[in-house]
Structure formats: C-alpha cells, structure tokens
CSV table of C-alpha atoms and ligand atoms in Angstrom, one decimal:
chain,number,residue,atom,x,y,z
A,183,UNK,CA,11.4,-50.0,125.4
A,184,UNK,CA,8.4,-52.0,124.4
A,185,UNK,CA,8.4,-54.3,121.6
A,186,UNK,CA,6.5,-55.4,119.1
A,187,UNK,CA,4.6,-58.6,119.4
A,188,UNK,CA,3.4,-59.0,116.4
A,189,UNK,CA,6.7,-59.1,114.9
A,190,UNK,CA,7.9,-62.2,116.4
A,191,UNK,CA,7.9,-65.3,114.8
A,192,UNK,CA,5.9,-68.2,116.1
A,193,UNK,CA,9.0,-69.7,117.8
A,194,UNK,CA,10.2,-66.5,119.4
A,195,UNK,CA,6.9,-65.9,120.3
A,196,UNK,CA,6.9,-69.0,121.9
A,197,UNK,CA,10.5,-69.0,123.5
A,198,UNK,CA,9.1,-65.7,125.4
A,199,UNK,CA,6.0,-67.2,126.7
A,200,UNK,CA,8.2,-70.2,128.1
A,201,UNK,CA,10.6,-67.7,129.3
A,202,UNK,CA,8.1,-66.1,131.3
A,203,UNK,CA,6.5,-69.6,133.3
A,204,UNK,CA,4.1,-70.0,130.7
A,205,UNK,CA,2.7,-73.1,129.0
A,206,UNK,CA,3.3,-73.9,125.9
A,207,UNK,CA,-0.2,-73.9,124.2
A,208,UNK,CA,-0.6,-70.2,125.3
A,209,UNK,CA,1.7,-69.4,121.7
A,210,UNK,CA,-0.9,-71.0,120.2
A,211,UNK,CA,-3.8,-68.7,121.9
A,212,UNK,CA,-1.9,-65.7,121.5
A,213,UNK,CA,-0.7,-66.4,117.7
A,214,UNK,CA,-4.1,-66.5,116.9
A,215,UNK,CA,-5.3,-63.5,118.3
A,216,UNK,CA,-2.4,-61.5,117.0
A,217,UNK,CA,-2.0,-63.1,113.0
A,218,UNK,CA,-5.5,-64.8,112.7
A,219,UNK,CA,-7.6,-61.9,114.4
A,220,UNK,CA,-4.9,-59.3,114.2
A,221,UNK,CA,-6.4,-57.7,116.9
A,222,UNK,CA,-4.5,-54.4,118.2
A,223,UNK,CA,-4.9,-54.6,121.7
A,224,UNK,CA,-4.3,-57.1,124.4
A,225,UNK,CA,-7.9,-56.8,126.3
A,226,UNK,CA,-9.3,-58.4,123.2
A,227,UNK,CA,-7.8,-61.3,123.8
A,228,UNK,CA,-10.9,-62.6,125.7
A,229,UNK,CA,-9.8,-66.3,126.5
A,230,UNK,CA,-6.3,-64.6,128.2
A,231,UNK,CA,-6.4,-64.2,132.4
A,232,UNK,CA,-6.3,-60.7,132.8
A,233,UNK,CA,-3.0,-61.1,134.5
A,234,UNK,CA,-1.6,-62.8,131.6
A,235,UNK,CA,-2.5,-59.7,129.5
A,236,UNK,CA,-1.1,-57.2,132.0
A,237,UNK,CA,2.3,-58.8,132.1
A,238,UNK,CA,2.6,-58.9,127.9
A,239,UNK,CA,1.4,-55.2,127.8
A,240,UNK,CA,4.1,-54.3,130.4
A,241,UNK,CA,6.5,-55.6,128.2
A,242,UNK,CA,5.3,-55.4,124.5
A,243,UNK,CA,3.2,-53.3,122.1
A,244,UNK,CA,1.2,-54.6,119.1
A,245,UNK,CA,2.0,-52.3,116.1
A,246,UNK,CA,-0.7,-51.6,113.8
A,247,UNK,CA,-1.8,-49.8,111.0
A,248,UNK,CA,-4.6,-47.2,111.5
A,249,UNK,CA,-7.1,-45.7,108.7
A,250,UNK,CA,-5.5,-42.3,107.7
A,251,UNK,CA,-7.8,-41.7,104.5
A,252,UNK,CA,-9.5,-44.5,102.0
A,253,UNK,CA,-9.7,-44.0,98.6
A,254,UNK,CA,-12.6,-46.4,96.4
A,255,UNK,CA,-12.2,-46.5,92.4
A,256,UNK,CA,-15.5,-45.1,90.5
A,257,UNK,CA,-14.3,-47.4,87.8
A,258,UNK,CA,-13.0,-51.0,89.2
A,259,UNK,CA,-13.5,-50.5,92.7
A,260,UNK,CA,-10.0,-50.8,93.7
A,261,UNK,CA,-9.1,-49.2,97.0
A,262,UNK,CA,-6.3,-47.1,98.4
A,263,UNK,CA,-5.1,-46.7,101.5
A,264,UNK,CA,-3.1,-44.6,103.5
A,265,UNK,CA,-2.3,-45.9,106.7
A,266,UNK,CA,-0.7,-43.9,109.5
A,267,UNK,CA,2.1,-46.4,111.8
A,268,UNK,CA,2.8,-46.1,115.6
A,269,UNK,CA,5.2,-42.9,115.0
A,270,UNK,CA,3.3,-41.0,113.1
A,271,UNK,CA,5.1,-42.2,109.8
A,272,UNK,CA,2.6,-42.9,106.9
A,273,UNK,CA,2.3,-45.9,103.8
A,274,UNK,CA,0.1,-46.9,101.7
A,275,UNK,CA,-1.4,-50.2,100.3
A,276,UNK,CA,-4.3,-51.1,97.3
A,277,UNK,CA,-6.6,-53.7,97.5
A,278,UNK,CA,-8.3,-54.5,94.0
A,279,UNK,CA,-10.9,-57.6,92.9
A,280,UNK,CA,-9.5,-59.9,90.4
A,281,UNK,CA,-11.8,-63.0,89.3
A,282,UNK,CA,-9.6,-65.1,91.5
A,283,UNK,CA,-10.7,-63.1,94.6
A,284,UNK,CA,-8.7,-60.0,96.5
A,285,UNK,CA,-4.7,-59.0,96.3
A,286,UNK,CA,-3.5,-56.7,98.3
A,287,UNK,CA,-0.3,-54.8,97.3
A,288,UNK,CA,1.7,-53.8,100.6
A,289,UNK,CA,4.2,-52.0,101.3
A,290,UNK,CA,7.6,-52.8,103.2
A,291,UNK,CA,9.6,-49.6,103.8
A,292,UNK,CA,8.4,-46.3,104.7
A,293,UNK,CA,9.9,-44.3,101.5
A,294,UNK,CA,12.9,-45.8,99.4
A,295,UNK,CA,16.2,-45.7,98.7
A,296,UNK,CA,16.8,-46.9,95.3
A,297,UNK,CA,16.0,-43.4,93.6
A,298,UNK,CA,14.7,-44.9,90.6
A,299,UNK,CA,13.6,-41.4,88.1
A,300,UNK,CA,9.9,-42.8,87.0
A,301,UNK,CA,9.2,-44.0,90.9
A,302,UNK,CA,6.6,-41.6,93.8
A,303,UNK,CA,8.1,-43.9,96.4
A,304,UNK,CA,11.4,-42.7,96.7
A,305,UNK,CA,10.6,-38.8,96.2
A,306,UNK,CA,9.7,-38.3,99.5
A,307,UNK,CA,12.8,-39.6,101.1
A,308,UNK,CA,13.7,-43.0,103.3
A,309,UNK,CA,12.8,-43.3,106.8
A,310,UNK,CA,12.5,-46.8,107.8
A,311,UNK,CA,12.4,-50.0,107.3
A,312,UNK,CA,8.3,-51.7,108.5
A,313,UNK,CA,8.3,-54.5,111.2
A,314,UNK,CA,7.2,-57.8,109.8
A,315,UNK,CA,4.1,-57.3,111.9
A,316,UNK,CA,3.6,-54.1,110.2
A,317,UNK,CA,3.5,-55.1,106.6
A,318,UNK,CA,1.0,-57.8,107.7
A,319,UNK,CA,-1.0,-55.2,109.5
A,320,UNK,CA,-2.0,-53.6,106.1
A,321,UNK,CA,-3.8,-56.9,105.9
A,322,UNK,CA,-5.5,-56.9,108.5
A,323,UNK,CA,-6.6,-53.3,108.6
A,324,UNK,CA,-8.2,-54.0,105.1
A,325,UNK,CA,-9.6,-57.3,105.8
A,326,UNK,CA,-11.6,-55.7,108.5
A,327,UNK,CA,-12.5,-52.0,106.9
A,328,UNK,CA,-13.9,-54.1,103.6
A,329,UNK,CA,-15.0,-57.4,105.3
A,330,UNK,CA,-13.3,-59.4,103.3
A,331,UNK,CA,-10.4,-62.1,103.3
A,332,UNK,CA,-7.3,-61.3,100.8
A,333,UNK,CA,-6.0,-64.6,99.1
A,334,UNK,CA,-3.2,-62.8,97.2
A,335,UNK,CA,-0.4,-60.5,98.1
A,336,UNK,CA,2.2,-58.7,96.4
A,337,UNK,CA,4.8,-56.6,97.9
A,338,UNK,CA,5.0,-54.1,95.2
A,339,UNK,CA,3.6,-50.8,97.6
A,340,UNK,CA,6.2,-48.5,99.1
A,341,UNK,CA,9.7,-49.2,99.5
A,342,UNK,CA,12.3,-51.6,98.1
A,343,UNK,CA,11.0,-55.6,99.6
A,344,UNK,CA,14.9,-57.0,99.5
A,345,UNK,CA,16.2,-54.0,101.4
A,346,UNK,CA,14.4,-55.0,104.3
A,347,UNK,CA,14.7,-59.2,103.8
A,348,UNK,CA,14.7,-60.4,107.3
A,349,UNK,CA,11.3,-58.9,108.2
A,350,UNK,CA,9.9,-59.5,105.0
A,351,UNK,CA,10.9,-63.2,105.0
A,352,UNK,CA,9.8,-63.2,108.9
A,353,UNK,CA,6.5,-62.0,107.3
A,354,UNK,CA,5.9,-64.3,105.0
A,355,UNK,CA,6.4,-67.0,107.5
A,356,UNK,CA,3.8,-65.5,109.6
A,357,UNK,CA,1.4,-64.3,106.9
A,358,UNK,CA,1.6,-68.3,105.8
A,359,UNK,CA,1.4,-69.7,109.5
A,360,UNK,CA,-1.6,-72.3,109.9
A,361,UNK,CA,-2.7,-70.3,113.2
A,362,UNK,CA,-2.9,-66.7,111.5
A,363,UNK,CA,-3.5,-66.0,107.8
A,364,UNK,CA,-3.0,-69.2,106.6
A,365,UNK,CA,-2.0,-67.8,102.8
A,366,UNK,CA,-0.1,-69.5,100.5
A,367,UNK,CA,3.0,-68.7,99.5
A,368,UNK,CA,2.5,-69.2,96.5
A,369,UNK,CA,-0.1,-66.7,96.3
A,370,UNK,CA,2.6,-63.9,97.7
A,371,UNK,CA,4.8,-62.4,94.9
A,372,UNK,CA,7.9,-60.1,95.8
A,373,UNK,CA,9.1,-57.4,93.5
A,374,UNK,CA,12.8,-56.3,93.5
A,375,UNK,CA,14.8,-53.6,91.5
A,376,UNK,CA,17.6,-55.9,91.6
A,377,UNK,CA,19.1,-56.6,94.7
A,378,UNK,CA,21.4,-59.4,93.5
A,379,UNK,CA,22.8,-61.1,96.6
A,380,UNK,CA,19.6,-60.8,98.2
A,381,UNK,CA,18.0,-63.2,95.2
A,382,UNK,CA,20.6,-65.7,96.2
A,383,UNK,CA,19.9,-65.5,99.8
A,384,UNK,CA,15.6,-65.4,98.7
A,385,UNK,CA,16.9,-68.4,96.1
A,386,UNK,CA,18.2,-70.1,99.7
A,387,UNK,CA,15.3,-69.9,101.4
A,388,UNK,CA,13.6,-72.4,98.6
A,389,UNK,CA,10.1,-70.5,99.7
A,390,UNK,CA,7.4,-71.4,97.0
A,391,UNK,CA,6.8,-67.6,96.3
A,392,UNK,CA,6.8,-65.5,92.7
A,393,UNK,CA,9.7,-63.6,92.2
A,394,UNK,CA,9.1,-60.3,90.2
A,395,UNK,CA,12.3,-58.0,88.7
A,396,UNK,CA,12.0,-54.2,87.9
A,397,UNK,CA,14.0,-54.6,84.7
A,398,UNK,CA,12.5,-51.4,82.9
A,399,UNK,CA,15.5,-51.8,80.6
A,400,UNK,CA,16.9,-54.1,78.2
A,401,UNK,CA,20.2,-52.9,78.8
A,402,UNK,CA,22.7,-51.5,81.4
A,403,UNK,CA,23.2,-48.2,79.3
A,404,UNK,CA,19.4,-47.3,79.2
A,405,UNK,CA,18.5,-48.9,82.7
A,406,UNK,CA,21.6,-46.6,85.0
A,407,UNK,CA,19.9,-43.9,83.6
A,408,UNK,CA,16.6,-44.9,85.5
A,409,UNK,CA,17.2,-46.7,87.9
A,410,UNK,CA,20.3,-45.5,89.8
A,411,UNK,CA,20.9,-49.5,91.8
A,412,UNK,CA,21.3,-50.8,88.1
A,413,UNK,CA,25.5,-49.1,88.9
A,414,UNK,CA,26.0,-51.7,91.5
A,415,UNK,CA,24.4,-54.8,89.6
A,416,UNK,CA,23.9,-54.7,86.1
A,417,UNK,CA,21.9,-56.3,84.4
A,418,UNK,CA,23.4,-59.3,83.6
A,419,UNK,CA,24.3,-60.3,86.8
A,420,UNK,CA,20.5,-59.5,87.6
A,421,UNK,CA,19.7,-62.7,84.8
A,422,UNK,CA,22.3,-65.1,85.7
A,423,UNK,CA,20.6,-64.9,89.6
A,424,UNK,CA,16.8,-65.3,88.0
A,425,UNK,CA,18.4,-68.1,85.9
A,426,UNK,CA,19.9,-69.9,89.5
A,427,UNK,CA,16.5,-69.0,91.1
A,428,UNK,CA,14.8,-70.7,88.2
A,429,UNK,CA,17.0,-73.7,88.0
A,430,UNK,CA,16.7,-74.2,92.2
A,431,UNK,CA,12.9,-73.2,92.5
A,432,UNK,CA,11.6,-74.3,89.7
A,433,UNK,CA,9.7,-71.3,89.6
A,434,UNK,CA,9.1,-69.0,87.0
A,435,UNK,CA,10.3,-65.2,87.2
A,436,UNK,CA,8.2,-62.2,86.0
A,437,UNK,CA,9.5,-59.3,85.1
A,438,UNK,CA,8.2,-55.9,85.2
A,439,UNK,CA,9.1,-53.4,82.2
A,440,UNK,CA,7.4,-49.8,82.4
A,441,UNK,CA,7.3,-48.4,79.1
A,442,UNK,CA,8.3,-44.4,78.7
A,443,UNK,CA,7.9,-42.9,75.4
A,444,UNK,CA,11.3,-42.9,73.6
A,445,UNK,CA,13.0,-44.2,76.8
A,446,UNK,CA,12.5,-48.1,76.0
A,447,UNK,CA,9.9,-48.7,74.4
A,448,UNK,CA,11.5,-49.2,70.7
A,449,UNK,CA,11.7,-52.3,68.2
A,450,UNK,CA,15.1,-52.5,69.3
A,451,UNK,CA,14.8,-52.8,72.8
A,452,UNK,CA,11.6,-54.8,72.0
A,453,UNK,CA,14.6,-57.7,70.5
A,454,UNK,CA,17.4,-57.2,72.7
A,455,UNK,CA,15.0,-57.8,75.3
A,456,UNK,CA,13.8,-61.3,73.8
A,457,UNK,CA,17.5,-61.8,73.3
A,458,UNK,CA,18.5,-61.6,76.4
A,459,UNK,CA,15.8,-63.8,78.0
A,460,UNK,CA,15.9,-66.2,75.5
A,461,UNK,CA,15.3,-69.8,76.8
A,462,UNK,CA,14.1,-68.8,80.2
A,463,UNK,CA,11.1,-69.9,82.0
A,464,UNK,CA,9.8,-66.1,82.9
A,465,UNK,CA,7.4,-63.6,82.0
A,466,UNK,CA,7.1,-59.8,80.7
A,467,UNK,CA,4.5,-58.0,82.2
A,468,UNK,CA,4.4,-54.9,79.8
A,469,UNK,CA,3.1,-51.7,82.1
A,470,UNK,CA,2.4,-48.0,80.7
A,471,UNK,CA,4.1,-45.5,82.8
A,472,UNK,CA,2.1,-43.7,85.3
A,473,UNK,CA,2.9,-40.2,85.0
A,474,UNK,CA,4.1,-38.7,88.2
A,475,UNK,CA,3.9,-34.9,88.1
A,476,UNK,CA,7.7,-34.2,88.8
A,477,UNK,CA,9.0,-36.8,86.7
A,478,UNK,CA,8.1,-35.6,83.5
A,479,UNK,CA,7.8,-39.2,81.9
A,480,UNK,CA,5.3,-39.8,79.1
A,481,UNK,CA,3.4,-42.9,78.4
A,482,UNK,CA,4.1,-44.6,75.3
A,483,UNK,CA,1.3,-44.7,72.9
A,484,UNK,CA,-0.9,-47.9,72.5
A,485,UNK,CA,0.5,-48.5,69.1
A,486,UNK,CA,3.6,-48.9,70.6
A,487,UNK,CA,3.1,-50.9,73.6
A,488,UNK,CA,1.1,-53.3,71.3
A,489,UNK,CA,3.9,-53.1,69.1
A,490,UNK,CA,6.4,-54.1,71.8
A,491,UNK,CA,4.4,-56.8,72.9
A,492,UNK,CA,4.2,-58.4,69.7
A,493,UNK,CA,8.1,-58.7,68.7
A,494,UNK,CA,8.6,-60.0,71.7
A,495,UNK,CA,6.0,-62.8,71.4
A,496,UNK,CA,7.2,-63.6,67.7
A,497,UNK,CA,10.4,-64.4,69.4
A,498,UNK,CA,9.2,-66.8,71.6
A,499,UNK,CA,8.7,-64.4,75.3
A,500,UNK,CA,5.8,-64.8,77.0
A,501,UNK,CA,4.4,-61.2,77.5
A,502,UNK,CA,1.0,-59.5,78.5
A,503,UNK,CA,-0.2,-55.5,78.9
A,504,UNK,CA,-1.0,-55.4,82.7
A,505,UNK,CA,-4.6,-53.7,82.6
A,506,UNK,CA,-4.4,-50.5,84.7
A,507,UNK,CA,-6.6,-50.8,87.9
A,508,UNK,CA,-7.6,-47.8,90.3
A,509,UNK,CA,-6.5,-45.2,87.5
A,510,UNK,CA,-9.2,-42.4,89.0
A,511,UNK,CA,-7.8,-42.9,92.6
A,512,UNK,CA,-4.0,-42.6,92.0
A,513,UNK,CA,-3.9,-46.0,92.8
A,514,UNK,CA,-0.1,-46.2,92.6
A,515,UNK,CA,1.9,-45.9,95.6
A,516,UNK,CA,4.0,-43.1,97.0
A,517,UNK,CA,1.8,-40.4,95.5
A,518,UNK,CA,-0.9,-40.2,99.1
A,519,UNK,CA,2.2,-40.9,101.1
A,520,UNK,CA,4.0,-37.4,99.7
A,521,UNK,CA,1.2,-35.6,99.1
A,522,UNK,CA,0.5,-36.1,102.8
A,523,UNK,CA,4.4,-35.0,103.9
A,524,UNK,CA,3.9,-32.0,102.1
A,525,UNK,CA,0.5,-30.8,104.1
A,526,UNK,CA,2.6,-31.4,107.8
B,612,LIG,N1,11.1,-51.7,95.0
B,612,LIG,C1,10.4,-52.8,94.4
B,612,LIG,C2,9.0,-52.9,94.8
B,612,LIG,C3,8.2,-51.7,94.2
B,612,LIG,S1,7.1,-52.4,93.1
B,612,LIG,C4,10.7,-52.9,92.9
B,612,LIG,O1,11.3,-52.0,92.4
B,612,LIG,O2,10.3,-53.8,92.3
B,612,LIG,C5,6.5,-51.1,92.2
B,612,LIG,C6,6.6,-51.3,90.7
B,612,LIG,O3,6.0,-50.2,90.1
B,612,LIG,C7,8.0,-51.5,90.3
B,612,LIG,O4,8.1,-52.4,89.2
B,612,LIG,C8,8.3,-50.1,89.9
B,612,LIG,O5,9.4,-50.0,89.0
B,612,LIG,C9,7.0,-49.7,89.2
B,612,LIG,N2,6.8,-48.2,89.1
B,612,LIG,C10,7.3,-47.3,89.8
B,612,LIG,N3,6.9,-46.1,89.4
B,612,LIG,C11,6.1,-46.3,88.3
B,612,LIG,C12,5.4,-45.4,87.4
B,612,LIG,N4,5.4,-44.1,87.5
B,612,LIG,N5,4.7,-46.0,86.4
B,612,LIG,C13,4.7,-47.4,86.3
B,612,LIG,N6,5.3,-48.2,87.1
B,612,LIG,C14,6.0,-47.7,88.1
C-alpha cells in the first residue's frame, strides 16, 4: 500500500529520504514542493532526477483535494467548496475576505461523530478521519483556484478537529513549517465541542494557536439536549480545562454560542452564562442559528440576540454578533457534503 507523502512530518520525511541513500538536503527540496507548492504529482518536481521521482512514486502517493463544484457569494464574495479526496469521499471548505486578508475554514473529518441536533456535519454519518496532508490540501487547492495566499485558518469545516488530534497537530506543524506555508500559529484557531482530555493534551503541546469551544449552552441540562458529547464532559469540566489552558498559554479562549429561539437564548441563560465565565480571559462570539432543513431550529430574533449580548457585556464578558458571511451560498459546512451523498 502506498502512502501518503504529504502527511509526513518534516523529520519523517526526512528519516525516509536517509533511509533510502539519500542526502539530507533532498527533505528540504521535496518539502518544498509538497507544503510550499503543494504540488500533486511527483513529475512536477522539476529540480528531482527522474530516478529520484520514480522510486518515491513506487512507494508513496500525494493525497489531494480535487475541485468537485465551487460556490462564489453574490453578496461578500465568500467561496465554498466541495472537494472530492482520493476515495471518492467528499468535504468541504469556505474561503471568505476579511480586512486582514483571506481565512480559510477546513475541514478535518469526513462527516462527524458528535451528533450535535443544530449541526449538517454529522447528518450524513462518519467515515473517516483526513490525513494531515489532506486538511492542508484544502489550502492549497484554494490558493491556486483563487490565486491567492490564505494568512488565516480555522478548523471549524466538517468534522470534530480533537477527534482526529495527531493529524491535526501533525498539520499544524506542517502548515507553520518555514519550507511550506509558513503560517502562523497564531493565525490557526481550532474549534472543539468539548473534548476535555484532548484540551489537556492541546494545553501540552504549548502551540501559540486560538482555542475555540462549542459551548451553545450555559448549562449541562440545556447543552445534553444538543449536543449529545456534553454526557461525557459537562460543562464544568469543559471550564476548569479552558481555565488550565488559559493559565499555561496565556492565551485567550473564544467560545462559540449559537442562539436557537427559546433554546438558549433567554436573559437567564444570558447571566448564568456571565456567571460562569466570570473572571476569565475569553470571548463570546454570539452566532444566529443557521437553519438546517431537518433540524427544525429557528433563529432567534435580533432583539434577542442584541438583548443577549448586552447582559452579558453589563456583566463584564466580552461578546460580539459574528456577522454572517456567504449566507446566499449555504456557506456552512456539511450541507454540499450531504446534499451530494444523497444524488450517488
Ligand atoms: N466540531 C467542532 C468544529 C466544528 S466548528 C466544534 O464543534 O467546534 C463549526 C461551528 O459551527 C461549531 O461551533 C458548531 O457548533 C457550529 N454550528 C453547527 N451547526 C450550526 C448551525 N446550524 N448554525 C450555527 N452554527 C452551527
């Protein structure tokens, strides 16, 4: 079975070049190609002996992540993707312009597991976890269709980021490499519905990017009923890790909160919310639902959402309505990726 290149890391990379007689500043070349280039085939690696190419073909593949259909916002210009994989397995990924330049949102899973009630992603079932050099595919693919270079990522696409930690850390090493993308990592935020001991092990890593939680819920009683992971760590063991991570990184958490018409988005939830992240060096981004035609959740109103916002600035949380991009495109993910699953 062949393997994929572009999923090794620089020093594995490396350690199989040496393995195979090679010298060392060969990594170097071949890096480049791969991460900086991201070319998908070895014959474009034009400063590589043909011989050289041969023998890493017979033995590896480079995965990629091929144009299925392309979606560009009327209104913001944002653009969706869907993007077919090696095995005929599909995911999607949105580029959109901020003043600051481009973020891509990627995803890491093909489909999900979590199950959460509001979510596309997980309708369509689980099937697999993406290669590190997958998720940086989307990148590349994008960077190339649009002509442009993406300063920003956040791994908020398909798929649960924490359920698949070792390539998505091997992936951030690599996106962040000096010979390939070269992006900061503190330009890459991860979003996570709450995988606790994963947080510890992220917390470990003491890697300079954003961490992002899917609380949705100000408590454990209104959150189970959402988001199904929320049984196996509640939510205050979901604070107590953001607090560690804090304390450790020095970095401030974000946390996501969709609001659903009479779901969560009351006064009361507004303050036991500001309760229980009193004190902590984080920040509410406030987001109306997007309605998903088999969910059946409604938006709540703008009154409401403004509403929300405001009690929990008066008590002392930093919060902010996250402007809706791409809304003429279905710019959320998981929506393409089913529709698509239903047509085969
Ligand atoms: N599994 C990770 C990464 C997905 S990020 C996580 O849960 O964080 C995608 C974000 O969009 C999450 O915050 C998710 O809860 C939110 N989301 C999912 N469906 C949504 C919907 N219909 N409307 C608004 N936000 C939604």
């Amino acid at each position: 079975m062949k393997r994929d290149i572009k999923s090794l890391s620089y020093e594995e990379l490396n350690n199989e070049i040496i393995s195979i007689g090679l010298p060392k500043f060969r990594s170097k070349q071949i890096f480049e190609w791969l991460h900086k280039f991201g070319v998908s085939s070895f014959d474009e690696m034009s400063n590589i002996s043909k011989d050289l190419r041969a023998k890493l073909s017979n033995s590896f593949f480079i995965s990629s992540c091929e144009i299925e259909q392309r979606f560009v916002s009327e209104i913001d210009g944002t653009v969706k993707y869907l993007f077919r994989l090696y095995d005929g397995e599909y995911v999607e990924s949105v580029i959109m312009k901020y003043k600051y330049g481009y973020t891509i949102c990627v995803s890491s899973q093909v489909g999900c597991k979590m199950g959460c009630t509001f979510c596309a992603s997980t309708l369509a079932g689980f099937q697999r976890n993406l290669e590190a050099g997958e998720i940086e595919s989307q990148l590349h693919s994008a960077q190339s269709d649009l002509n442009i270079r993406i300063s920003n990522i956040v791994l908020m696409g398909i798929g649960e980021p924490l359920d698949n930690y070792d390539n998505v850390v091997k992936f951030f090493h690599n996106v962040n490499h000096e010979n390939g993308l070269n992006i900061s990592m503190r330009n890459i935020t991860v979003s996570t519905c709450g995988i606790v001991p994963r947080i510890y092990d992220l917390m470990d890593e003491e890697l300079p990017v954003t961490l992002t939680i899917s609380l949705h819920a100000p408590n454990d009683e209104i959150r189970s009923r959402t988001m199904p992971v929320n049984n196996k760590w509640g939510i205050e063991e979901i604070i107590k890790a953001c607090r560690a991570y804090i304390e450790k990184t020095n970095r401030r958490v974000s946390f996501e909160y969709t609001l659903i018409n009479h779901v969560n988005d009351s006064k009361e939830c507004a303050l036991e919310l500001a309760g229980r992240l009193n004190g902590m060096l984080c920040h509410v981004n406030l987001i109306p639902v997007n309605d998903v035609e088999e969910r059946g959740n409604v938006r709540s109103t703008d009154k409401n959402i403004h509403k929300f916002s405001d009690v929990l600035k008066m008590n002392g949380i930093n919060a902010t309505i996250r402007r809706t991009l791409g809304s003429d495109i279905n710019a959320s993910c998981g929506q393409l990726r089913r529709k698509r699953n239903e047509v085969e």
